[in-house]
Coordinates of C-alpha atoms in Angstrom, one line a residue:
M284 CA -5.7 11.1 -9.5
S285 CA -4.3 9.8 -6.3
T286 CA -1.8 12.0 -4.5
Y287 CA 1.0 10.2 -2.6
K288 CA 1.1 10.7 1.2
A289 CA 4.1 9.5 3.1
P290 CA 3.2 7.2 6.1
V291 CA 4.9 9.4 8.7
E292 CA 2.3 8.7 11.4
E293 CA 2.6 4.9 10.9
Y294 CA 6.4 5.1 11.2
D295 CA 6.1 7.3 14.3
F296 CA 3.9 4.8 15.9
L297 CA 6.1 1.8 15.0
L298 CA 9.3 3.6 16.1
R299 CA 7.9 4.8 19.4
Q300 CA 5.7 1.8 20.4
V301 CA 6.8 -1.4 18.6
I302 CA 10.5 -1.2 17.8
D303 CA 13.0 -0.4 20.6
T304 CA 14.2 2.7 18.7
E305 CA 15.4 4.7 21.6
H306 CA 18.0 2.0 22.4
V307 CA 19.0 1.8 18.7
L308 CA 19.4 5.6 18.5
E309 CA 21.4 5.6 21.8
V310 CA 23.9 3.0 20.7
T311 CA 24.3 4.3 17.1
T312 CA 24.2 8.1 17.6
G313 CA 25.1 8.4 21.3
G314 CA 21.7 10.0 21.8
E315 CA 22.4 12.9 19.4
V316 CA 19.4 11.8 17.3
G317 CA 16.0 11.5 19.0
L318 CA 12.6 10.2 18.0
D319 CA 11.3 13.7 17.3
D320 CA 14.3 14.2 15.0
V321 CA 13.4 11.0 13.1
R322 CA 9.8 12.2 12.7
E323 CA 11.0 15.5 11.3
V324 CA 13.4 13.8 8.8
L325 CA 10.6 11.6 7.6
G326 CA 8.3 14.6 7.3
Y327 CA 10.8 16.4 5.1
A328 CA 11.3 13.3 3.0
G329 CA 7.6 12.9 2.6
E330 CA 7.2 16.5 1.4
F331 CA 10.0 16.2 -1.2
A332 CA 8.7 12.9 -2.4
A333 CA 5.1 14.2 -2.8
E334 CA 6.0 17.5 -4.4
V335 CA 9.0 16.6 -6.5
L336 CA 9.3 12.9 -7.2
D337 CA 5.7 11.6 -7.4
P338 CA 4.7 14.0 -10.2
L339 CA 7.6 12.7 -12.3
N340 CA 6.7 9.0 -11.9
A341 CA 4.2 8.8 -14.7
V342 CA 6.4 11.2 -16.9
G343 CA 9.4 8.9 -16.5
D344 CA 7.3 5.8 -17.3
R345 CA 5.8 7.3 -20.4
V346 CA 8.9 9.1 -21.8
G347 CA 11.8 6.8 -20.6
N348 CA 15.3 7.5 -21.7
T349 CA 17.0 8.0 -25.1
L350 CA 20.5 7.0 -26.3
S351 CA 22.0 9.3 -28.9
H352 CA 25.7 9.3 -30.0
G353 CA 26.7 7.2 -27.0
T354 CA 25.0 9.5 -24.4
V355 CA 21.8 8.8 -22.4
S356 CA 19.3 11.5 -21.8
T357 CA 16.7 11.1 -19.0
A358 CA 13.1 12.0 -18.9
P359 CA 12.1 15.7 -18.5
G360 CA 12.4 16.9 -14.9
F361 CA 14.8 14.2 -13.7
T362 CA 18.0 16.3 -13.8
D363 CA 16.4 19.1 -11.8
A364 CA 14.9 16.7 -9.3
Y365 CA 18.2 14.9 -8.8
K366 CA 20.1 18.2 -8.3
A367 CA 17.6 19.2 -5.6
F368 CA 17.8 15.7 -4.1
A369 CA 21.6 15.8 -3.9
E370 CA 21.8 19.4 -2.7
A371 CA 19.4 18.6 0.1
G372 CA 21.9 16.0 1.3
W373 CA 19.7 12.9 0.9
V374 CA 22.3 10.7 -0.8
G375 CA 24.6 10.5 2.2
I376 CA 22.1 10.5 5.0
G377 CA 22.7 7.0 6.1
L378 CA 26.4 6.6 5.1
P379 CA 28.9 6.5 8.0
R380 CA 30.3 9.8 9.3
E381 CA 33.8 8.4 8.7
A382 CA 32.9 8.2 5.0
G383 CA 31.5 11.7 5.0
G384 CA 27.9 10.8 5.5
D385 CA 25.4 11.9 8.2
G386 CA 25.6 8.5 10.0
M387 CA 21.8 8.1 10.4
P388 CA 21.0 4.5 11.5
S389 CA 19.0 2.1 9.4
V390 CA 15.8 2.6 11.4
V391 CA 15.8 6.1 10.0
T392 CA 16.9 5.4 6.4
A393 CA 14.5 2.5 6.1
G394 CA 11.5 4.9 6.3
V395 CA 13.2 7.5 4.1
N396 CA 14.0 4.9 1.4
E397 CA 10.4 3.6 1.4
V398 CA 9.2 7.1 0.7
W399 CA 11.6 7.6 -2.3
S400 CA 10.6 4.2 -3.6
A401 CA 6.8 4.8 -3.3
A402 CA 7.0 8.1 -5.0
N403 CA 9.3 7.1 -7.9
V404 CA 11.0 3.8 -7.7
A405 CA 12.9 4.2 -11.0
F406 CA 14.4 7.4 -9.6
S407 CA 15.3 5.9 -6.3
L408 CA 17.4 3.2 -7.9
G409 CA 20.1 5.6 -8.9
P410 CA 20.9 7.1 -5.4
G411 CA 20.4 3.7 -3.9
L412 CA 23.2 2.2 -6.0
S413 CA 25.4 5.2 -5.2
V414 CA 25.0 4.4 -1.5
G415 CA 26.1 0.8 -2.1
A416 CA 29.1 1.9 -4.2
A417 CA 30.2 4.3 -1.4
Y418 CA 29.9 1.5 1.2
A419 CA 32.0 -0.8 -1.0
V420 CA 34.7 1.8 -1.6
F421 CA 34.7 2.8 2.1
T422 CA 35.0 -0.8 3.3
A423 CA 37.5 -2.3 0.8
A424 CA 39.4 0.4 -1.1
N425 CA 42.8 2.0 -0.1
D426 CA 43.1 5.5 1.2
E427 CA 43.9 7.0 -2.2
I428 CA 40.8 5.6 -3.8
R429 CA 38.7 6.6 -0.8
Q430 CA 39.9 10.2 -0.9
Q431 CA 39.2 10.4 -4.7
Y432 CA 35.8 8.8 -4.9
L433 CA 34.0 9.0 -1.6
P434 CA 33.4 12.7 -1.4
P435 CA 31.6 13.0 -4.8
L436 CA 29.7 9.8 -4.2
V437 CA 28.5 10.7 -0.8
S438 CA 27.5 14.2 -1.9
G439 CA 25.7 12.9 -4.9
R440 CA 27.9 14.9 -7.3
W441 CA 28.8 11.5 -8.9
T442 CA 26.7 8.3 -9.0
G443 CA 27.8 4.7 -8.7
T444 CA 26.8 1.5 -10.4
M445 CA 27.3 -2.3 -9.9
N446 CA 28.7 -4.3 -12.9
L447 CA 28.3 -8.0 -12.4
T448 CA 26.1 -9.5 -15.1
E449 CA 27.4 -10.5 -18.5
P450 CA 25.5 -12.1 -21.5
Q451 CA 26.7 -15.6 -20.6
S452 CA 26.9 -15.0 -16.8
G453 CA 23.9 -13.9 -14.8
T454 CA 23.4 -15.5 -11.4
D455 CA 26.4 -17.7 -11.9
L456 CA 29.2 -15.2 -11.5
A457 CA 31.8 -17.9 -11.8
G458 CA 31.3 -17.5 -15.6
I459 CA 32.4 -13.9 -15.8
R460 CA 34.8 -13.3 -18.7
T461 CA 35.6 -9.6 -18.3
T462 CA 39.4 -9.3 -17.8
A463 CA 41.7 -6.8 -16.2
R464 CA 45.3 -6.4 -17.3
S465 CA 47.8 -4.6 -15.0
R466 CA 49.7 -1.5 -16.2
E467 CA 53.1 -0.2 -15.1
D468 CA 51.5 3.0 -13.6
G469 CA 49.4 0.9 -11.1
S470 CA 46.2 1.1 -13.1
W471 CA 44.4 -1.7 -14.9
A472 CA 43.0 -2.1 -18.4
V473 CA 39.5 -3.5 -18.0
K474 CA 38.0 -5.3 -21.1
G475 CA 34.6 -6.9 -21.5
Q476 CA 30.9 -6.3 -21.7
K477 CA 28.4 -6.0 -18.9
I478 CA 24.6 -6.1 -19.3
F479 CA 21.6 -5.0 -17.2
I480 CA 23.5 -2.1 -15.6
T481 CA 21.0 0.0 -13.7
W482 CA 21.6 3.8 -14.2
G483 CA 24.7 2.7 -16.2
D484 CA 24.6 6.0 -18.1
H485 CA 22.6 9.2 -17.7
D486 CA 22.8 13.0 -17.7
L487 CA 22.1 13.6 -14.0
T488 CA 25.7 14.0 -12.9
E489 CA 29.1 14.9 -14.3
N490 CA 30.6 11.5 -13.7
I491 CA 29.6 7.9 -13.0
V492 CA 31.7 5.4 -11.0
H493 CA 31.4 1.9 -12.2
L494 CA 32.4 -0.9 -9.8
V495 CA 33.3 -3.8 -12.1
L496 CA 34.0 -7.5 -11.3
A497 CA 36.7 -8.9 -13.6
R498 CA 39.3 -11.6 -13.8
T499 CA 43.0 -10.7 -13.7
Q500 CA 45.7 -12.4 -15.7
G501 CA 46.5 -15.9 -14.3
A502 CA 43.6 -15.8 -11.9
P503 CA 42.1 -19.1 -10.9
E504 CA 38.8 -20.2 -12.4
G505 CA 35.6 -19.7 -10.5
L506 CA 34.5 -17.2 -7.9
G507 CA 37.9 -17.2 -6.2
G508 CA 39.5 -15.6 -9.3
L509 CA 37.4 -12.4 -9.4
S510 CA 38.7 -9.0 -8.5
L511 CA 36.9 -5.7 -8.1
F512 CA 37.8 -2.5 -10.0
V513 CA 36.6 1.1 -9.9
V514 CA 36.2 2.4 -13.5
P515 CA 35.0 6.0 -13.8
K516 CA 33.1 7.3 -16.9
F517 CA 35.5 10.3 -16.9
L518 CA 39.0 9.9 -15.5
P519 CA 39.7 12.1 -12.4
A520 CA 42.2 14.9 -12.9
D521 CA 43.7 17.2 -10.3
G522 CA 41.4 18.4 -7.5
A523 CA 37.7 18.4 -8.4
T524 CA 38.2 18.6 -12.2
L525 CA 37.6 15.8 -14.6
G526 CA 40.0 14.6 -17.3
E527 CA 39.3 12.7 -20.5
R528 CA 36.5 10.3 -21.2
N529 CA 37.3 6.8 -20.2
L530 CA 36.9 3.9 -22.7
V531 CA 33.5 2.9 -21.3
H532 CA 30.8 2.9 -24.0
T533 CA 27.0 2.6 -23.7
V534 CA 26.1 0.1 -26.4
S535 CA 22.4 0.1 -25.9
L536 CA 19.4 0.6 -23.6
E537 CA 17.3 -2.3 -22.5
H538 CA 13.6 -2.2 -23.4
K539 CA 11.9 -3.3 -20.2
L540 CA 8.5 -4.2 -18.8
G541 CA 8.7 -1.5 -16.1
I542 CA 11.0 1.1 -14.4
H543 CA 11.2 2.9 -17.7
A544 CA 12.7 6.0 -16.2
S545 CA 15.7 4.0 -15.0
P546 CA 18.2 3.6 -17.8
T547 CA 19.4 -0.1 -17.9
C548 CA 22.5 -0.2 -20.1
V549 CA 24.7 -2.5 -21.9
L550 CA 28.2 -1.2 -21.2
D551 CA 31.4 -2.1 -23.2
F552 CA 34.7 -1.7 -21.4
D553 CA 37.4 -1.4 -24.2
D554 CA 40.6 -1.5 -22.1
A555 CA 39.0 1.1 -19.9
T556 CA 41.2 2.5 -17.1
G557 CA 40.4 1.2 -13.6
W558 CA 41.9 0.7 -10.2
L559 CA 41.9 -2.3 -8.0
V560 CA 39.5 -2.1 -5.0
G561 CA 40.8 -4.3 -2.1
E562 CA 42.9 -7.4 -2.8
Q563 CA 43.2 -9.4 -6.0
H564 CA 40.9 -12.4 -6.2
R565 CA 38.8 -11.1 -3.3
G566 CA 36.5 -9.0 -5.4
L567 CA 33.3 -10.9 -4.7
E568 CA 33.9 -10.3 -1.0
A569 CA 34.1 -6.5 -1.6
M570 CA 31.2 -6.6 -4.0
F571 CA 29.0 -8.4 -1.5
V572 CA 29.2 -5.3 0.7
M573 CA 27.3 -3.5 -2.1
M574 CA 25.1 -6.4 -2.8
N575 CA 23.9 -6.8 0.8
V576 CA 23.1 -3.1 0.9
A577 CA 21.2 -3.5 -2.3
R578 CA 19.2 -6.5 -1.1
V579 CA 17.8 -4.7 1.8
G580 CA 17.3 -1.7 -0.4
V581 CA 15.3 -3.7 -3.0
A582 CA 13.1 -5.1 -0.2
T583 CA 12.3 -1.5 0.8
Q584 CA 11.6 -0.7 -2.8
G585 CA 9.0 -3.5 -2.8
L586 CA 7.4 -2.0 0.3
G587 CA 7.3 1.5 -1.3
V588 CA 5.7 0.3 -4.6
A589 CA 3.2 -1.8 -2.6
D590 CA 2.1 1.2 -0.5
R591 CA 1.8 3.5 -3.5
A592 CA -0.3 0.9 -5.3
F593 CA -2.5 0.5 -2.2
Q594 CA -2.9 4.3 -1.7
R595 CA -4.0 4.6 -5.4
A596 CA -6.5 1.7 -5.1
E597 CA -7.9 2.9 -1.8
A598 CA -8.5 6.4 -3.1
Y599 CA -10.2 5.0 -6.3
A600 CA -12.4 2.6 -4.3
A601 CA -13.5 5.3 -2.0
E602 CA -14.9 7.4 -4.9
R603 CA -16.0 4.8 -7.5
V604 CA -19.7 3.9 -7.4
Q605 CA -20.6 0.7 -9.2
G606 CA -23.4 -1.7 -8.6
K607 CA -25.6 -2.2 -5.5
V608 CA -23.5 -2.8 -2.4
A609 CA -25.0 -5.6 -0.3
G610 CA -26.3 -4.3 3.1
R611 CA -25.4 -0.7 2.3
P612 CA -27.5 2.3 1.0
A613 CA -27.6 3.3 -2.7
G614 CA -24.7 5.3 -3.8
T615 CA -22.2 3.5 -1.6
P616 CA -18.7 3.3 -3.3
I617 CA -17.1 0.0 -4.2
A618 CA -14.8 0.1 -1.2
E619 CA -17.8 -1.5 0.7
H620 CA -18.3 -4.4 -1.6
P621 CA -17.2 -7.4 0.5
D622 CA -14.6 -8.6 -1.9
V623 CA -13.1 -5.2 -2.6
R624 CA -13.0 -4.7 1.1
R625 CA -11.2 -8.0 1.4
L626 CA -8.6 -6.9 -1.1
L627 CA -8.0 -3.6 0.5
L628 CA -7.7 -5.1 4.0
S629 CA -5.3 -7.8 2.6
M630 CA -3.2 -5.1 1.1
R631 CA -3.2 -2.8 4.1
S632 CA -2.6 -5.5 6.7
T633 CA 0.3 -7.0 4.7
I634 CA 1.9 -3.6 4.1
T635 CA 1.8 -2.9 7.9
A636 CA 3.5 -6.3 8.5
M637 CA 6.1 -5.6 5.8
R638 CA 6.9 -2.1 7.2
A639 CA 7.2 -3.3 10.8
F640 CA 9.3 -6.3 9.7
Q641 CA 11.6 -4.0 7.7
L642 CA 12.1 -1.8 10.8
Q643 CA 12.9 -4.8 13.0
V644 CA 15.6 -6.1 10.6
A645 CA 17.0 -2.5 10.4
A646 CA 17.1 -2.3 14.2
W647 CA 19.0 -5.6 14.4
L648 CA 21.5 -4.4 11.7
D649 CA 22.0 -1.2 13.6
V650 CA 22.7 -3.0 16.9
A651 CA 25.0 -5.5 15.1
R652 CA 27.2 -2.7 13.8
A653 CA 27.2 -0.8 17.2
R654 CA 29.5 -3.4 19.0
Q655 CA 27.2 -3.8 22.0
P656 CA 27.0 -6.8 24.2
E657 CA 23.9 -7.9 22.2
S658 CA 25.5 -7.3 18.8
A659 CA 26.4 -10.9 18.1
E660 CA 22.8 -12.1 18.6
A661 CA 21.4 -9.1 16.6
F662 CA 23.8 -10.0 13.8
K663 CA 22.6 -13.6 13.7
L664 CA 19.0 -12.6 13.6
A665 CA 19.5 -10.0 10.9
D666 CA 21.6 -12.4 8.9
F667 CA 18.9 -15.0 9.1
F668 CA 16.0 -12.6 8.2
V669 CA 17.6 -10.6 5.4
P670 CA 16.8 -13.2 2.7
V671 CA 13.3 -13.5 4.1
L672 CA 12.9 -9.7 4.0
K673 CA 14.1 -9.4 0.4
G674 CA 12.2 -12.3 -0.9
W675 CA 8.9 -11.9 1.0
L676 CA 8.6 -8.1 0.6
T677 CA 9.3 -8.1 -3.1
E678 CA 6.9 -11.0 -3.8
N679 CA 4.3 -9.2 -1.8
S680 CA 4.9 -6.1 -3.8
V681 CA 3.9 -7.9 -7.0
Q682 CA 0.8 -9.4 -5.4
I683 CA -0.3 -6.1 -3.9
A684 CA 0.3 -4.2 -7.1
N685 CA -1.7 -6.9 -8.9
D686 CA -4.6 -6.6 -6.3
A687 CA -4.5 -2.8 -6.9
V688 CA -5.2 -3.4 -10.6
Q689 CA -8.1 -5.7 -9.6
V690 CA -9.6 -3.1 -7.3
H691 CA -9.7 -0.7 -10.2
G692 CA -11.4 -3.3 -12.4
G693 CA -11.1 -2.5 -16.1
M694 CA -9.7 1.0 -15.3
G695 CA -6.7 -0.7 -13.7
F696 CA -5.8 -2.2 -17.1
I697 CA -5.7 1.3 -18.6
E698 CA -2.4 3.1 -18.2
E699 CA -3.9 6.5 -17.4
T700 CA -5.0 5.4 -13.9
G701 CA -1.4 4.6 -12.9
A702 CA -2.3 1.3 -11.4
A703 CA -0.7 -0.7 -14.2
Q704 CA 2.6 1.1 -13.9
H705 CA 3.0 -0.1 -10.3
L706 CA 2.5 -3.7 -11.3
R707 CA 5.0 -3.4 -14.2
D708 CA 7.6 -1.6 -11.9
A709 CA 7.2 -4.2 -9.1
R710 CA 7.8 -7.2 -11.3
I711 CA 11.6 -6.8 -11.4
L712 CA 12.0 -6.6 -7.7
P713 CA 11.8 -10.4 -6.9
I714 CA 14.5 -10.8 -9.6
Y715 CA 16.9 -8.0 -8.7
E716 CA 19.9 -8.7 -6.4
G717 CA 19.2 -12.4 -6.3
T718 CA 15.9 -14.0 -7.2
T719 CA 13.5 -15.3 -4.5
A720 CA 14.9 -18.8 -5.1
I721 CA 18.5 -17.6 -4.5
Q722 CA 17.3 -15.9 -1.3
S723 CA 15.7 -19.2 -0.2
N724 CA 18.9 -21.1 -0.9
D725 CA 20.7 -18.7 1.3
L726 CA 18.1 -19.1 4.1
T727 CA 17.8 -22.9 3.9
R728 CA 21.4 -24.0 3.2
R729 CA 23.5 -21.2 4.7
K730 CA 21.4 -20.2 7.6
V731 CA 19.2 -23.0 8.8
A732 CA 21.1 -26.2 7.8
R733 CA 24.5 -24.7 8.8
D734 CA 23.6 -24.0 12.4
G735 CA 21.1 -26.9 12.8
G736 CA 18.2 -24.6 13.2
A737 CA 19.6 -22.7 16.2
T738 CA 18.8 -19.2 15.0
A739 CA 15.4 -20.3 13.8
E740 CA 14.7 -21.6 17.3
A741 CA 15.9 -18.3 18.8
A742 CA 13.4 -16.5 16.5
Y743 CA 10.6 -18.8 17.6
A744 CA 11.5 -18.0 21.2
L745 CA 11.2 -14.3 20.6
I746 CA 7.8 -14.8 19.0
E747 CA 6.6 -16.8 22.0
T748 CA 7.7 -14.1 24.4
T749 CA 5.5 -11.6 22.4
L750 CA 2.6 -14.0 22.6
E751 CA 3.0 -14.3 26.4
D752 CA 2.8 -10.6 26.6
L753 CA -0.3 -10.4 24.3
R754 CA -2.0 -13.1 26.3
R755 CA -2.5 -10.7 29.2
Y756 CA -5.0 -8.7 27.3
G757 CA -8.6 -9.8 27.5
D758 CA -9.5 -8.3 24.1
P759 CA -11.0 -11.0 21.8
V760 CA -8.7 -10.0 18.9
A761 CA -5.7 -10.5 21.1
Q762 CA -6.9 -13.9 22.2
R763 CA -7.6 -15.0 18.6
T764 CA -4.2 -13.8 17.5
V765 CA -2.4 -15.7 20.2
T766 CA -4.2 -18.9 19.3
R767 CA -3.6 -18.6 15.6
M768 CA 0.1 -17.6 16.1
Q769 CA 0.7 -20.6 18.3
A770 CA -0.6 -22.9 15.6
A771 CA 1.5 -21.1 13.0
V772 CA 4.7 -21.4 15.2
A773 CA 4.1 -25.1 15.8
S774 CA 3.6 -25.7 12.1
S775 CA 6.7 -23.7 11.2
R776 CA 8.8 -25.6 13.7
E777 CA 7.7 -28.8 12.1
A778 CA 8.7 -27.5 8.7
T779 CA 12.2 -26.6 10.1
T780 CA 12.6 -30.1 11.5
I781 CA 11.6 -31.5 8.1
L782 CA 14.0 -29.2 6.3
L783 CA 17.0 -30.2 8.5
Q784 CA 16.3 -33.8 7.7
Q785 CA 16.1 -33.1 4.0
A786 CA 19.5 -31.4 4.2
K787 CA 20.9 -34.7 5.3
D788 CA 18.9 -37.1 3.1
N789 CA 18.2 -35.3 -0.2
P790 CA 19.4 -31.7 -0.8
R791 CA 17.1 -31.5 -3.9
D792 CA 14.1 -31.8 -1.6
L793 CA 15.5 -29.0 0.6
L794 CA 15.9 -26.8 -2.5
A795 CA 12.5 -27.6 -3.9
G796 CA 10.8 -26.4 -0.7
G797 CA 13.0 -23.4 -0.2
V798 CA 10.7 -20.7 -1.5
P799 CA 7.7 -22.1 0.4
Y800 CA 9.9 -22.2 3.5
L801 CA 11.0 -18.5 3.0
T802 CA 7.3 -17.6 2.4
Q803 CA 6.4 -19.3 5.6
W804 CA 8.9 -17.3 7.5
G805 CA 7.7 -14.1 5.9
L806 CA 4.1 -14.9 6.9
L807 CA 5.2 -15.8 10.4
A808 CA 7.3 -12.7 10.8
G809 CA 4.3 -10.6 9.6
G810 CA 2.1 -12.2 12.2
W811 CA 4.7 -11.5 14.9
M812 CA 4.8 -7.9 13.9
H813 CA 1.0 -7.7 14.1
A814 CA 1.1 -9.3 17.5
R815 CA 3.5 -6.6 18.7
I816 CA 1.5 -3.8 17.1
L817 CA -1.7 -5.2 18.7
A818 CA 0.0 -5.3 22.2
A819 CA 1.2 -1.7 21.7
A820 CA -2.2 -0.5 20.6
L821 CA -4.0 -2.2 23.5
A822 CA -1.5 -0.7 26.0
Q823 CA -2.3 2.9 24.8
P824 CA -5.3 5.1 25.0
Q825 CA -7.5 4.6 22.0
S826 CA -6.7 6.7 19.0
A827 CA -8.1 7.2 15.5
A828 CA -5.9 4.4 14.3
H829 CA -6.7 2.0 17.1
A830 CA -9.7 0.3 15.4
H831 CA -7.9 -0.3 12.1
R832 CA -4.8 -1.8 13.9
L833 CA -7.1 -4.3 15.6
L834 CA -8.9 -5.0 12.4
D835 CA -5.7 -5.5 10.4
A836 CA -4.2 -7.9 13.0
D837 CA -7.4 -9.9 13.1
F838 CA -7.6 -10.1 9.3
Y839 CA -4.0 -11.0 8.9
S840 CA -4.0 -13.8 11.4
V841 CA -6.9 -15.5 9.8
H842 CA -6.2 -14.9 6.1
C843 CA -2.3 -15.1 6.1
L844 CA -1.3 -17.3 9.1
S845 CA -3.7 -19.9 7.9
R846 CA -1.4 -20.5 4.9
I847 CA 1.4 -21.7 7.0
P848 CA 0.2 -25.4 7.6
S849 CA -0.3 -25.8 3.9
L850 CA 3.2 -24.6 3.2
T851 CA 4.5 -27.2 5.7
E852 CA 2.8 -29.9 3.7
T853 CA 4.4 -28.5 0.6
I854 CA 7.8 -28.6 2.2
Q855 CA 7.3 -32.1 3.5
A856 CA 6.5 -33.3 -0.1
G857 CA 9.9 -32.1 -1.4
E858 CA 10.6 -32.4 -5.1
I859 CA 7.8 -34.1 -7.0
V860 CA 9.4 -36.5 -9.5

């Protein structure tokens, strides 16, 4: 069986040689955190993931959760693992210091979160939602609610959930029917049913904090009438003690394709006691704080599952002997079959692009929050690329997990190898926190059409600067990469021009080509990352990883960038009627 190994060396290379991490650490931590510190943190996370979380992944998938007398019990080992996770301080590592967290920037937490997701994505969903809930409370709640809920959320003593979806209202939140009625004591009675609530009930912690979107009495229809409420499983009493059980009931557990260890609940709020977070009728604004954290987090989960699937496939292919391998001696493992090698190279080169892209978006987010002279530009770029990051990484995760099954052959279809679990677990990720189509709508309508393509053009300019730098190297891989990237940029520019015209002429054409356009930007961003990795590798003395970085860049540029012109043709066609 394959043993998980955290990609600490890859992160160390990317953070030191490709991403301007020193500047990010300076503006976010005042220089208190250095690159050696980041490597140490990632090393500790990798050890915890490999020793504690990875062994529970198959157990959680096989056993799942049980609901008995209104209480959910998790798979064996999960309560002890979570206790160790929380006591080690991992929950609050990236939360602001003002909220009680450690204040680590996103360039650090991105790597840590990939490690959790790779080792056990179902487990990682719980702490990830707690982080989002803490951000929402910190950003929107009053001082009293902050003081009550932030310390236990940040420490991991309590967990948080996000309650949006209802039976009749999925993506269209305007259809939410859950209501909130004000009481004389300042609390609210929340009534309604929510479905698909991730980690909605469990036995890992003493309390669960539900953030619930509901409609108050007399509120206007639509999104503008929604308010946000904090509704705990147990009502807080004096100090650190808990009072009576709130009127929140777990009706059922969903039976899912994957992430079996993550309890997905139907919750019934029967005039449950809650408190308003932020202002009335501005609940969606507060909830979007949590949703945006979750969208980046789900992208990272896609990266983690993809890398774990790849590691498992690579290990299997290195040992499995099957058939005569053309041009190789007898007994050569299947990793040297040309098509298996193609699959492995496709997986590895795409994961490298995904990881670097994630770090670049994280760096922009960090600089945007740091109130530096370049913060406004960093925010525009991060805002532009977040939907691409979420959509492209999660779609890639499904494809890479699928390819991992293919590498295993018939054994990949057998649950015991573990390959099938990654495919089942990955399938939810392009759906969670806004489907790929919703991400593409955000990209095309809110980002590109709204500013007339100005941010897209700024991104093209950044890519061209990288290509000018790479052009200086005489290495043939560098020259081929520049040529292929130039063609890809030209084709993508053409697609942006087409899209802007469609936004004026026929919005249905724009929407029909939205996912191809998002995919195109993902592929282009991946090529940009490989160009930067290639330049960094060529500027350094050759190392053990030097050859595979050149090979990955060459493979990616011919196998992935070549798809961009065909996507431009698809975008040009619009909706076929």
